[in-house]
Every structure is written in structure tokens, then in C-alpha cells.
PDB file of C-alpha atoms in Angstrom:
ATOM      1  CA  MET A   1      14.894  21.453  43.454  1.00  0.00           C
ATOM      2  CA  ALA A   2      13.389  21.695  40.222  1.00  0.00           C
ATOM      3  CA  ASP A   3      15.584  19.017  38.873  1.00  0.00           C
ATOM      4  CA  GLU A   4      14.660  16.718  41.698  1.00  0.00           C
ATOM      5  CA  TYR A   5      10.869  17.070  40.845  1.00  0.00           C
ATOM      6  CA  ARG A   6      11.700  16.557  37.342  1.00  0.00           C
ATOM      7  CA  ARG A   7      13.610  13.332  38.068  1.00  0.00           C
ATOM      8  CA  ARG A   8      10.775  12.176  40.199  1.00  0.00           C
ATOM      9  CA  ALA A   9       8.266  12.813  37.449  1.00  0.00           C
ATOM     10  CA  GLU A  10      10.433  11.128  34.665  1.00  0.00           C
ATOM     11  CA  SER A  11      10.788   8.091  36.985  1.00  0.00           C
ATOM     12  CA  VAL A  12       7.160   7.104  36.329  1.00  0.00           C
ATOM     13  CA  ALA A  13       8.170   6.009  32.768  1.00  0.00           C
ATOM     14  CA  THR A  14      10.516   3.341  34.255  1.00  0.00           C
ATOM     15  CA  LEU A  15       7.806   1.610  36.394  1.00  0.00           C
ATOM     16  CA  PRO A  16       6.993  -1.782  35.281  1.00  0.00           C
ATOM     17  CA  LEU A  17       3.423  -1.874  33.533  1.00  0.00           C
ATOM     18  CA  PRO A  18       0.427  -3.753  34.933  1.00  0.00           C
ATOM     19  CA  GLY A  19      -0.134  -7.251  33.376  1.00  0.00           C
ATOM     20  CA  HIS A  20      -1.279  -7.003  29.706  1.00  0.00           C
ATOM     21  CA  CYS A  21      -0.677  -3.474  29.256  1.00  0.00           C
ATOM     22  CA  VAL A  22       1.378  -1.915  26.457  1.00  0.00           C
ATOM     23  CA  ARG A  23       2.688   1.562  25.941  1.00  0.00           C
ATOM     24  CA  PRO A  24       0.584   3.325  23.349  1.00  0.00           C
ATOM     25  CA  ARG A  25       3.531   4.005  21.179  1.00  0.00           C
ATOM     26  CA  GLU A  26       4.316   0.371  21.122  1.00  0.00           C
ATOM     27  CA  SER A  27       0.887  -0.926  20.491  1.00  0.00           C
ATOM     28  CA  ALA A  28      -0.245   1.575  18.189  1.00  0.00           C
ATOM     29  CA  GLY A  29       2.809   3.012  16.406  1.00  0.00           C
ATOM     30  CA  SER A  30       2.247   6.279  14.828  1.00  0.00           C
ATOM     31  CA  PHE A  31      -1.627   6.185  15.971  1.00  0.00           C
ATOM     32  CA  ASP A  32      -2.904   9.471  17.389  1.00  0.00           C
ATOM     33  CA  HIS A  33      -5.984   9.978  19.370  1.00  0.00           C
ATOM     34  CA  ARG A  34      -7.412  12.294  21.982  1.00  0.00           C
ATOM     35  CA  PHE A  35      -9.456  11.105  24.767  1.00  0.00           C
ATOM     36  CA  ASP A  36     -11.903  13.517  26.566  1.00  0.00           C
ATOM     37  CA  ALA A  37     -12.575  12.682  30.236  1.00  0.00           C
ATOM     38  CA  ALA A  38     -15.963  13.171  31.430  1.00  0.00           C
ATOM     39  CA  ALA A  39     -14.756  14.954  34.681  1.00  0.00           C
ATOM     40  CA  ARG A  40     -11.584  15.891  36.791  1.00  0.00           C
ATOM     41  CA  ALA A  41     -10.028  13.067  38.807  1.00  0.00           C
ATOM     42  CA  ASP A  42      -7.545  13.329  41.666  1.00  0.00           C
ATOM     43  CA  ILE A  43      -4.730  10.962  41.407  1.00  0.00           C
ATOM     44  CA  PRO A  44      -2.123  10.252  44.251  1.00  0.00           C
ATOM     45  CA  SER A  45       1.397  11.042  43.885  1.00  0.00           C
ATOM     46  CA  ASP A  46       2.616   7.713  45.477  1.00  0.00           C
ATOM     47  CA  GLY A  47       4.628   6.233  42.511  1.00  0.00           C
ATOM     48  CA  VAL A  48       2.307   3.461  41.710  1.00  0.00           C
ATOM     49  CA  TRP A  49      -0.186   2.895  39.087  1.00  0.00           C
ATOM     50  CA  HIS A  50      -3.802   3.767  39.442  1.00  0.00           C
ATOM     51  CA  THR A  51      -6.889   3.096  37.375  1.00  0.00           C
ATOM     52  CA  VAL A  52      -8.937   6.064  36.283  1.00  0.00           C
ATOM     53  CA  THR A  53     -12.194   5.732  34.295  1.00  0.00           C
ATOM     54  CA  VAL A  54     -11.894   8.102  31.365  1.00  0.00           C
ATOM     55  CA  GLY A  55     -15.057   7.072  29.504  1.00  0.00           C
ATOM     56  CA  GLU A  56     -16.965   4.084  28.025  1.00  0.00           C
ATOM     57  CA  ILE A  57     -16.756   2.808  24.536  1.00  0.00           C
ATOM     58  CA  PRO A  58     -19.414   0.207  23.104  1.00  0.00           C
ATOM     59  CA  VAL A  59     -17.506  -2.785  21.613  1.00  0.00           C
ATOM     60  CA  GLY A  60     -19.148  -5.379  19.451  1.00  0.00           C
ATOM     61  CA  LEU A  61     -18.420  -8.984  20.774  1.00  0.00           C
ATOM     62  CA  ARG A  62     -18.909 -12.321  19.158  1.00  0.00           C
ATOM     63  CA  THR A  63     -17.407 -15.680  20.179  1.00  0.00           C
ATOM     64  CA  GLU A  64     -16.152 -17.901  17.306  1.00  0.00           C
ATOM     65  CA  TYR A  65     -14.122 -21.219  17.265  1.00  0.00           C
ATOM     66  CA  LEU A  66     -11.100 -21.680  15.225  1.00  0.00           C
ATOM     67  CA  CYS A  67      -8.964 -24.790  14.245  1.00  0.00           C
ATOM     68  CA  VAL A  68      -6.278 -25.548  11.958  1.00  0.00           C
ATOM     69  CA  PRO A  69      -6.429 -29.369  12.062  1.00  0.00           C
ATOM     70  CA  SER A  70      -3.592 -29.916   9.633  1.00  0.00           C
ATOM     71  CA  VAL A  71      -1.270 -28.524  12.513  1.00  0.00           C
ATOM     72  CA  GLU A  72      -3.138 -29.413  15.556  1.00  0.00           C
ATOM     73  CA  GLU A  73      -6.505 -31.289  16.201  1.00  0.00           C
ATOM     74  CA  THR A  74      -7.579 -28.596  18.722  1.00  0.00           C
ATOM     75  CA  VAL A  75     -10.400 -26.237  18.514  1.00  0.00           C
ATOM     76  CA  TYR A  76      -9.741 -22.823  20.210  1.00  0.00           C
ATOM     77  CA  ALA A  77     -12.246 -20.347  21.474  1.00  0.00           C
ATOM     78  CA  THR A  78     -11.761 -16.721  20.230  1.00  0.00           C
ATOM     79  CA  LEU A  79     -13.471 -13.430  21.045  1.00  0.00           C
ATOM     80  CA  VAL A  80     -13.878 -11.268  17.840  1.00  0.00           C
ATOM     81  CA  LEU A  81     -14.042  -7.618  18.841  1.00  0.00           C
ATOM     82  CA  SER A  82     -15.245  -4.848  16.486  1.00  0.00           C
ATOM     83  CA  ASN A  83     -15.083  -1.160  17.251  1.00  0.00           C
ATOM     84  CA  ALA A  84     -17.858   0.701  15.302  1.00  0.00           C
ATOM     85  CA  THR A  85     -17.310   3.970  16.961  1.00  0.00           C
ATOM     86  CA  ASP A  86     -15.073   7.045  16.309  1.00  0.00           C
ATOM     87  CA  GLN A  87     -12.978   6.522  19.555  1.00  0.00           C
ATOM     88  CA  ALA A  88      -9.921   4.281  19.775  1.00  0.00           C
ATOM     89  CA  LEU A  89      -9.517   1.682  22.263  1.00  0.00           C
ATOM     90  CA  LEU A  90      -5.866   1.075  23.362  1.00  0.00           C
ATOM     91  CA  ALA A  91      -4.154  -2.315  24.091  1.00  0.00           C
ATOM     92  CA  GLY A  92      -4.565  -3.472  27.647  1.00  0.00           C
ATOM     93  CA  PRO A  93      -6.019  -6.076  29.964  1.00  0.00           C
ATOM     94  CA  VAL A  94      -9.691  -7.350  29.331  1.00  0.00           C
ATOM     95  CA  GLU A  95     -11.584  -9.575  31.712  1.00  0.00           C
ATOM     96  CA  VAL A  96     -13.709 -12.083  30.100  1.00  0.00           C
ATOM     97  CA  THR A  97     -16.969 -13.566  31.832  1.00  0.00           C
ATOM     98  CA  VAL A  98     -19.274 -16.299  30.602  1.00  0.00           C
ATOM     99  CA  ASP A  99     -22.771 -16.189  32.097  1.00  0.00           C
ATOM    100  CA  GLY A 100     -21.596 -13.853  34.859  1.00  0.00           C
ATOM    101  CA  ASP A 101     -18.790 -16.059  35.815  1.00  0.00           C
ATOM    102  CA  PHE A 102     -15.198 -14.655  35.553  1.00  0.00           C
ATOM    103  CA  LEU A 103     -13.206 -16.855  32.946  1.00  0.00           C
ATOM    104  CA  LEU A 104      -9.848 -15.150  32.442  1.00  0.00           C
ATOM    105  CA  THR A 105      -8.071 -11.944  31.808  1.00  0.00           C
ATOM    106  CA  ALA A 106      -6.596 -11.619  28.228  1.00  0.00           C
ATOM    107  CA  ALA A 107      -4.605  -9.044  26.253  1.00  0.00           C
ATOM    108  CA  LEU A 108      -6.682  -6.784  24.312  1.00  0.00           C
ATOM    109  CA  PRO A 109      -5.129  -5.399  21.331  1.00  0.00           C
ATOM    110  CA  THR A 110      -5.415  -1.927  20.133  1.00  0.00           C
ATOM    111  CA  LEU A 111      -8.808  -1.056  18.377  1.00  0.00           C
ATOM    112  CA  ALA A 112      -8.762   1.806  16.230  1.00  0.00           C
ATOM    113  CA  PRO A 113     -12.249   3.285  14.966  1.00  0.00           C
ATOM    114  CA  GLY A 114     -13.675   0.616  12.599  1.00  0.00           C
ATOM    115  CA  ALA A 115     -11.109  -2.040  13.461  1.00  0.00           C
ATOM    116  CA  VAL A 116     -11.791  -5.774  14.025  1.00  0.00           C
ATOM    117  CA  ARG A 117      -9.511  -8.115  15.995  1.00  0.00           C
ATOM    118  CA  ARG A 118      -9.401 -11.421  17.450  1.00  0.00           C
ATOM    119  CA  VAL A 119      -8.545 -12.356  21.091  1.00  0.00           C
ATOM    120  CA  GLY A 120      -7.678 -16.043  21.939  1.00  0.00           C
ATOM    121  CA  LEU A 121      -9.386 -17.666  25.067  1.00  0.00           C
ATOM    122  CA  GLY A 122      -7.751 -20.997  24.941  1.00  0.00           C
ATOM    123  CA  PRO A 123      -8.818 -24.547  23.882  1.00  0.00           C
ATOM    124  CA  ALA A 124     -12.467 -25.261  23.942  1.00  0.00           C
ATOM    125  CA  GLU A 125     -12.817 -28.854  25.212  1.00  0.00           C
ATOM    126  CA  GLY A 126     -16.447 -29.213  24.184  1.00  0.00           C
ATOM    127  CA  VAL A 127     -15.851 -28.899  20.477  1.00  0.00           C
ATOM    128  CA  ARG A 128     -13.848 -31.515  18.828  1.00  0.00           C
ATOM    129  CA  VAL A 129     -12.178 -31.973  15.297  1.00  0.00           C
ATOM    130  CA  THR A 130     -10.427 -34.877  13.438  1.00  0.00           C
ATOM    131  CA  ARG A 131      -8.790 -34.695  10.242  1.00  0.00           C
ATOM    132  CA  ARG A 132      -8.011 -37.467   7.577  1.00  0.00           C
ATOM    133  CA  ALA A 133      -5.777 -36.933   4.627  1.00  0.00           C
ATOM    134  CA  ASN A 134      -5.246 -39.439   1.663  1.00  0.00           C
ATOM    135  CA  LEU A 135      -2.852 -39.033  -1.178  1.00  0.00           C
ATOM    136  CA  ARG A 136      -3.120 -40.830  -4.438  1.00  0.00           C
ATOM    137  CA  GLU A 137      -0.481 -40.658  -7.144  1.00  0.00           C
ATOM    138  CA  SER A 138      -1.131 -41.422 -10.789  1.00  0.00           C
ATOM    139  CA  THR A 139      -0.133 -40.282 -14.255  1.00  0.00           C
ATOM    140  CA  SER A 140      -2.049 -38.733 -17.077  1.00  0.00           C
ATOM    141  CA  GLY A 141      -1.673 -37.632 -20.687  1.00  0.00           C
ATOM    142  CA  LEU A 142      -1.135 -39.557 -23.915  1.00  0.00           C
ATOM    143  CA  ARG A 143       2.340 -40.644 -22.913  1.00  0.00           C
ATOM    144  CA  SER A 144       1.718 -40.474 -19.062  1.00  0.00           C
ATOM    145  CA  ASN A 145       3.863 -37.549 -19.082  1.00  0.00           C
ATOM    146  CA  THR A 146       2.060 -35.806 -16.305  1.00  0.00           C
ATOM    147  CA  THR A 147       2.113 -36.860 -12.630  1.00  0.00           C
ATOM    148  CA  VAL A 148      -1.140 -36.252 -10.861  1.00  0.00           C
ATOM    149  CA  LEU A 149      -0.871 -35.941  -6.934  1.00  0.00           C
ATOM    150  CA  ASP A 150      -4.608 -36.214  -5.753  1.00  0.00           C
ATOM    151  CA  HIS A 151      -4.930 -35.070  -2.077  1.00  0.00           C
ATOM    152  CA  ARG A 152      -8.163 -35.738  -0.289  1.00  0.00           C
ATOM    153  CA  VAL A 153      -9.008 -34.116   2.994  1.00  0.00           C
ATOM    154  CA  ARG A 154     -11.861 -34.890   5.436  1.00  0.00           C
ATOM    155  CA  VAL A 155     -12.472 -32.927   8.550  1.00  0.00           C
ATOM    156  CA  GLU A 156     -15.178 -33.928  11.076  1.00  0.00           C
ATOM    157  CA  LEU A 157     -16.539 -31.682  13.551  1.00  0.00           C
ATOM    158  CA  ALA A 158     -18.748 -32.397  16.713  1.00  0.00           C
ATOM    159  CA  ASN A 159     -20.297 -29.717  19.015  1.00  0.00           C
ATOM    160  CA  ARG A 160     -20.700 -31.137  22.571  1.00  0.00           C
ATOM    161  CA  LEU A 161     -21.666 -27.747  23.968  1.00  0.00           C
ATOM    162  CA  ALA A 162     -25.147 -26.879  25.073  1.00  0.00           C
ATOM    163  CA  ALA A 163     -25.260 -23.964  22.775  1.00  0.00           C
ATOM    164  CA  PRO A 164     -24.764 -23.613  18.995  1.00  0.00           C
ATOM    165  CA  VAL A 165     -21.288 -22.565  17.818  1.00  0.00           C
ATOM    166  CA  THR A 166     -19.545 -21.055  14.635  1.00  0.00           C
ATOM    167  CA  VAL A 167     -16.273 -22.777  13.775  1.00  0.00           C
ATOM    168  CA  GLU A 168     -13.758 -21.597  11.224  1.00  0.00           C
ATOM    169  CA  VAL A 169     -11.636 -24.379   9.890  1.00  0.00           C
ATOM    170  CA  ARG A 170      -8.534 -23.421   8.095  1.00  0.00           C
ATOM    171  CA  GLU A 171      -6.632 -25.367   5.428  1.00  0.00           C
ATOM    172  CA  ARG A 172      -3.868 -24.480   3.009  1.00  0.00           C
ATOM    173  CA  VAL A 173      -3.334 -25.453  -0.537  1.00  0.00           C
ATOM    174  CA  PRO A 174       0.007 -25.251  -2.408  1.00  0.00           C
ATOM    175  CA  VAL A 175       0.876 -22.271  -4.330  1.00  0.00           C
ATOM    176  CA  THR A 176       3.356 -22.078  -7.181  1.00  0.00           C
ATOM    177  CA  SER A 177       4.997 -19.668  -9.588  1.00  0.00           C
ATOM    178  CA  GLU A 178       5.994 -22.452 -12.011  1.00  0.00           C
ATOM    179  CA  PRO A 179       4.119 -22.529 -15.206  1.00  0.00           C
ATOM    180  CA  GLU A 180       4.424 -26.249 -15.722  1.00  0.00           C
ATOM    181  CA  VAL A 181       2.774 -26.931 -12.294  1.00  0.00           C
ATOM    182  CA  ARG A 182      -0.950 -26.795 -11.902  1.00  0.00           C
ATOM    183  CA  ILE A 183      -3.087 -26.833  -8.995  1.00  0.00           C
ATOM    184  CA  GLU A 184      -6.868 -27.736  -9.167  1.00  0.00           C
ATOM    185  CA  GLU A 185      -8.954 -27.375  -6.055  1.00  0.00           C
ATOM    186  CA  ARG A 186     -11.971 -29.520  -5.370  1.00  0.00           C
ATOM    187  CA  ALA A 187     -13.690 -28.120  -2.344  1.00  0.00           C
ATOM    188  CA  ASP A 188     -16.436 -25.470  -1.257  1.00  0.00           C
ATOM    189  CA  TRP A 189     -13.930 -23.599   1.066  1.00  0.00           C
ATOM    190  CA  THR A 190     -13.292 -20.068   0.377  1.00  0.00           C
ATOM    191  CA  THR A 191     -10.286 -17.767   0.051  1.00  0.00           C
ATOM    192  CA  PRO A 192     -10.027 -15.053   2.908  1.00  0.00           C
ATOM    193  CA  GLU A 193      -9.905 -11.377   2.190  1.00  0.00           C
ATOM    194  CA  ASP A 194      -7.041  -9.946   4.048  1.00  0.00           C
ATOM    195  CA  GLY A 195      -7.512  -6.535   5.422  1.00  0.00           C
ATOM    196  CA  ALA A 196     -11.290  -6.900   5.810  1.00  0.00           C
ATOM    197  CA  GLY A 197     -11.369  -9.043   8.830  1.00  0.00           C
ATOM    198  CA  ALA A 198      -9.760 -10.010  12.058  1.00  0.00           C
ATOM    199  CA  ASP A 199      -6.737 -11.778  10.795  1.00  0.00           C
ATOM    200  CA  ARG A 200      -4.033 -11.980   8.129  1.00  0.00           C
ATOM    201  CA  HIS A 201      -3.560 -15.099   6.285  1.00  0.00           C
ATOM    202  CA  ALA A 202      -0.599 -17.021   4.853  1.00  0.00           C
ATOM    203  CA  PRO A 203      -0.656 -17.582   0.987  1.00  0.00           C
ATOM    204  CA  GLY A 204      -2.760 -20.551  -0.003  1.00  0.00           C
ATOM    205  CA  THR A 205      -5.124 -20.470   3.233  1.00  0.00           C
ATOM    206  CA  ARG A 206      -8.738 -21.627   2.514  1.00  0.00           C
ATOM    207  CA  LEU A 207     -11.518 -21.371   5.045  1.00  0.00           C
ATOM    208  CA  TRP A 208     -14.536 -23.317   5.989  1.00  0.00           C
ATOM    209  CA  ARG A 209     -17.028 -21.604   8.343  1.00  0.00           C
ATOM    210  CA  VAL A 210     -19.573 -23.966   9.848  1.00  0.00           C
ATOM    211  CA  ASP A 211     -22.690 -23.264  12.127  1.00  0.00           C
ATOM    212  CA  LEU A 212     -23.182 -26.253  14.468  1.00  0.00           C
ATOM    213  CA  PRO A 213     -26.113 -26.718  16.648  1.00  0.00           C
ATOM    214  CA  ALA A 214     -25.795 -27.992  20.208  1.00  0.00           C
ATOM    215  CA  GLY A 215     -25.008 -31.589  20.017  1.00  0.00           C
ATOM    216  CA  GLY A 216     -24.517 -31.367  16.248  1.00  0.00           C
ATOM    217  CA  THR A 217     -21.852 -32.953  13.947  1.00  0.00           C
ATOM    218  CA  THR A 218     -20.720 -32.610  10.411  1.00  0.00           C
ATOM    219  CA  ALA A 219     -17.983 -33.463   7.855  1.00  0.00           C
ATOM    220  CA  LEU A 220     -16.128 -31.435   5.389  1.00  0.00           C
ATOM    221  CA  ASP A 221     -14.768 -32.975   2.341  1.00  0.00           C
ATOM    222  CA  GLY A 222     -12.100 -31.174   0.168  1.00  0.00           C
ATOM    223  CA  GLY A 223      -8.857 -31.405  -1.609  1.00  0.00           C
ATOM    224  CA  TYR A 224      -6.689 -30.454  -4.563  1.00  0.00           C
ATOM    225  CA  GLU A 225      -4.651 -31.932  -7.415  1.00  0.00           C
ATOM    226  CA  ILE A 226      -1.160 -31.063  -8.191  1.00  0.00           C
ATOM    227  CA  ARG A 227      -0.145 -31.807 -11.694  1.00  0.00           C
ATOM    228  CA  ILE A 228       3.550 -31.685 -12.547  1.00  0.00           C
ATOM    229  CA  PRO A 229       5.755 -33.021 -15.401  1.00  0.00           C
ATOM    230  CA  ALA A 230       6.517 -36.740 -14.931  1.00  0.00           C
ATOM    231  CA  ALA A 231      10.221 -36.064 -14.951  1.00  0.00           C
ATOM    232  CA  LYS A 232      10.040 -33.744 -11.921  1.00  0.00           C
ATOM    233  CA  ALA A 233       9.153 -33.898  -8.293  1.00  0.00           C
ATOM    234  CA  LEU A 234       8.172 -31.560  -5.421  1.00  0.00           C
ATOM    235  CA  VAL A 235      10.791 -30.238  -3.129  1.00  0.00           C
ATOM    236  CA  ASP A 236      11.134 -32.786  -0.184  1.00  0.00           C
ATOM    237  CA  GLY A 237       9.097 -35.365  -2.096  1.00  0.00           C
ATOM    238  CA  ASN A 238       5.600 -35.793  -3.502  1.00  0.00           C
ATOM    239  CA  ARG A 239       3.956 -36.994  -0.299  1.00  0.00           C
ATOM    240  CA  ARG A 240       1.981 -34.209   1.443  1.00  0.00           C
ATOM    241  CA  SER A 241      -0.275 -34.301   4.626  1.00  0.00           C
TER     242      SER A 241
END
């Protein structure tokens, strides 16, 4: 009889998880934390999942908009979550509401104490972005022995929403380990600091962060020069977006 009860107890581990739920060992790895319940709770032994309130953890929330126009001219709404408490918040479903109206159910990542993470909410139709790029190739040096690839980028943003927004625009500049190749940037974008924010970034990532009022527009100009010996060329050709 004991074996039968043990089999029934262990069968719970094979139940399909509710939507957006992730087992703690998968979502948090070697992360360990203890949750102290405020009171006892009775849970029916009926072989299905039940939701039990263990406690409440205040989480910092702010909405930011993100776009990578060199890949896709679409702005995405994101929710930046920060956990300033000494309690962990495990991965699972989170219901997002706007002005009291239900928007969607998204997947909440594990938030360790002090962690900051970003949750995607989908395209933001009210914020528009366009990108134009231009390349001019020339030579320089006393004997025209250097090829100069001058890349110019212009990004235009328009906020059609009734509230101000913060938009993060991501670009990438080339990186090289070749001593004969020089890359000179001409923009007021910034280099992200990995490990201090909500994301990890690919090498060469640059950021613009723009505050746009309701109905506001702006244009961002940037670019870079690639200088290589005239006898050489970039892999896959000198032209870049």
C-alpha cells in the first residue's frame, strides 16, 4: 500500500504545467530560496494544479519601447521589472493590465533579489520608426592607399500615443581584431553595460535612448567609418546596410 501512495505522490511531477510555468530547477538553475507562507493552506488531493497565495512581493515596473530598425522597422512595447526586495520571484505567468483593462498574459522570468529583467508585450502600433542608411566609398592617404567606407544612418521616431514614451533604439557597429582596420564612430549613441541592466548585448551594440512627448517626433543621426588598406576588402563585400 505504501508503494501505491508513493507512486501517486510522485505522479504529480509528470503533470503538464500550467501555461507559462517553468520548474524552478529549469528557470533558476542552482538558485535556492525559501518562501515562508503567511498561514497554513488546505490543498485538495485531486491530482490537478491549484493556486495558493504564499505572499506578496512588490516589484518595480516601468514601460519602455524597444526597436532594432536595422533588422525590422517595428517598435515593441516592453515591461521592465526590477526586484529590490530580498525575496526571489520565480518564473511563471504574469497578467498585464493597462488602465484597468486586461491586455495579455506573458511569461515572467525568474527575478532574484536585485535582478532586473525585460518582458516583451508585442508590437506598439502607436510608435513608428523608419531608418535610412547611406554608404559612400572613397580613398585617402598620400597614395590613396586607404579605402574609407563612410556609413551614415538616420533614424526617425514618431509617437502617436496620448502619453509620453521612452524608446531605446539599438544599432550595431563593426568590431575587428585586425590592426590594419580602423573603425571611427560619429554618433552620440552609448555602449551598453552588460550585467547592469535588463539585457545582454552582442558585440558592437550601440544604444540611443529617447524621451518622446505625446505626438512628438525626433530624428537621430549617426554613423561610422571603416578604414582598410586599399588592397583589401571586407568579407562579403564592402557594402553594408
